[in-house]
Coordinates of C-alpha atoms and ligand atoms in Angstrom, one line a residue:
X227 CA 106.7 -9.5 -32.1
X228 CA 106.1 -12.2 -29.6
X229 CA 106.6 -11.8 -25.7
X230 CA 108.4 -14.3 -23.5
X231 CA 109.2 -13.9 -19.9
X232 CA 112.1 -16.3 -18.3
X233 CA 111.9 -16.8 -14.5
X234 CA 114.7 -18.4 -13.0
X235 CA 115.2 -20.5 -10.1
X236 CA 115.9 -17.9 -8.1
X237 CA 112.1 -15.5 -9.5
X238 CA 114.4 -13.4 -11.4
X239 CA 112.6 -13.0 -14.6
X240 CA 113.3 -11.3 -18.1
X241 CA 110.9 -10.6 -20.7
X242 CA 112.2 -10.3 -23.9
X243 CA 110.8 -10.1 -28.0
X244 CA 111.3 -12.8 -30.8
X245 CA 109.5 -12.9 -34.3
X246 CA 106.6 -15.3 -35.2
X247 CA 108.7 -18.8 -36.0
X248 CA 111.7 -18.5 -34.0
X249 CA 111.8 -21.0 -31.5
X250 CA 111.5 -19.6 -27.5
X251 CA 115.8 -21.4 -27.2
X252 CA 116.5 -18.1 -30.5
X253 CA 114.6 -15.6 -28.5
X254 CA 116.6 -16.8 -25.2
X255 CA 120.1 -17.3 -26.9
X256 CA 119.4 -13.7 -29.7
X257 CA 119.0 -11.7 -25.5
X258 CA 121.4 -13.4 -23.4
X259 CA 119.0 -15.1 -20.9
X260 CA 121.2 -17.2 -18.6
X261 CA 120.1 -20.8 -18.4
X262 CA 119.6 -21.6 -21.9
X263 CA 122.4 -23.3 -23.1
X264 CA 121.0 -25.2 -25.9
X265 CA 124.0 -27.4 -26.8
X266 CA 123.0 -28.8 -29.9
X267 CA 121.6 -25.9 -31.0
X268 CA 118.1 -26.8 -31.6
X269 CA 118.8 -30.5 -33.0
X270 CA 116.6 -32.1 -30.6
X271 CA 119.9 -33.8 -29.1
X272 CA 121.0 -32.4 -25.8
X273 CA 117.9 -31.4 -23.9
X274 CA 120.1 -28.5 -22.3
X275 CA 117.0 -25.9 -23.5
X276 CA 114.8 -27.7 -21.0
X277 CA 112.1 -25.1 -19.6
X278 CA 109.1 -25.7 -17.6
X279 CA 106.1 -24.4 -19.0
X280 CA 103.8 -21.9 -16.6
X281 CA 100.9 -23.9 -15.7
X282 CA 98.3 -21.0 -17.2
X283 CA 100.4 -21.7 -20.7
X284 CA 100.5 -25.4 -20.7
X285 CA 97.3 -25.7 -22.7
X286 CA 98.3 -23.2 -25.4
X287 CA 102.0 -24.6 -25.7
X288 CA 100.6 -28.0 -25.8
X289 CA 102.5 -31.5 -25.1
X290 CA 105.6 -32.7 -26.4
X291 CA 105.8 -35.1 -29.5
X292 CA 107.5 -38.6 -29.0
X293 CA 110.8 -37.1 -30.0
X294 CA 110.8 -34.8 -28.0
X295 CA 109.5 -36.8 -25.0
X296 CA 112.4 -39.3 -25.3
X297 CA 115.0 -36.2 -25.4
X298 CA 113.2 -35.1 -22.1
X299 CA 113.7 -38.2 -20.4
X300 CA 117.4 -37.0 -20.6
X301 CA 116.7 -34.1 -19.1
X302 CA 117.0 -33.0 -15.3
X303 CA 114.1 -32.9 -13.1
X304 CA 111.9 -32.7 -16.2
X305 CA 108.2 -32.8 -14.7
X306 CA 104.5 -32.2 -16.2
X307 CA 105.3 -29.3 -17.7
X308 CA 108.7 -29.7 -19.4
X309 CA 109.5 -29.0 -22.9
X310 CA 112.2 -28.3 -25.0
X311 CA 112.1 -25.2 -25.6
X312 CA 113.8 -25.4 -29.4
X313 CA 110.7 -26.8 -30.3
X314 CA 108.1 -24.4 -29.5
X315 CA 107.4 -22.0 -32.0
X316 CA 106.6 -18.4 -31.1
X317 CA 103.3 -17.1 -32.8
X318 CA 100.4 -14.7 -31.9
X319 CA 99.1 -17.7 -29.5
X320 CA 101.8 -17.9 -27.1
X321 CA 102.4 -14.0 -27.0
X322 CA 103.1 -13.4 -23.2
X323 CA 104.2 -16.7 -22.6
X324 CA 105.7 -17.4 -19.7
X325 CA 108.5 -20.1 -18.5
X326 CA 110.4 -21.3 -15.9
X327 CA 114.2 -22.1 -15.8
X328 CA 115.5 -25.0 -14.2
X329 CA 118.0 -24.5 -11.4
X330 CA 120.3 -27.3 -13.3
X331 CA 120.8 -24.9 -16.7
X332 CA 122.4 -22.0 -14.4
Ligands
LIG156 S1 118.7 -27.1 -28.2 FE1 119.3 -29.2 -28.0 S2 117.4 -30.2 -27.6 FE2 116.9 -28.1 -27.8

């Protein structure tokens, strides 16, 4: 299993479990964590899983491809550390990650 903690807006945060190879938008969607809507359900098409990454974590999650930097640009208040998170992967790497939830997803 994989840990993830959600902070929201607000520094509520929730740590939940996924499996190696779900993406962090299953593990938010599979435990109810507000602020994940994820709208096109992990098609790269709605930007609505928009996270920003912990700062600590940004070197392990690493940057986003074109794709996905063109979907972010839809996104709001998308910074340095935005990413989609339907296209982050949970493996042994990222274990503990941590992210934050945009105020706009709530
Ligand atoms: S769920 Fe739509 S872009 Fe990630």
């Amino acid at each position: 299993m994989v840990e993830v903690t959600f902070v929201s807006h607000r520094g509520e945060s929730r740590t939940v479990n996924g499996n190696e190879g779900e993406s962090v938008m299953q593990v938010a969607l599979n435990n109810g964590v507000p602020g994940i809507l994820a709208d096109c359900g992990g098609g790269l098409a709605c930007a609505t899983c928009h996270v920003h990454i912990a700062p600590d974590w940004m070197d392990r999650v690493g940057t986003p491809d074109s794709e996905e930097e063109m979907m972010l640009e839809m996104a709001v208040d998308p910074d340095e550390n935005s990413r989609l998170s339907c296209q982050i992967k949970l493996s042994a790497d990222i274990d503990g990650l941590v992210v934050n939830l945009p105020a706009s997803q709530l």
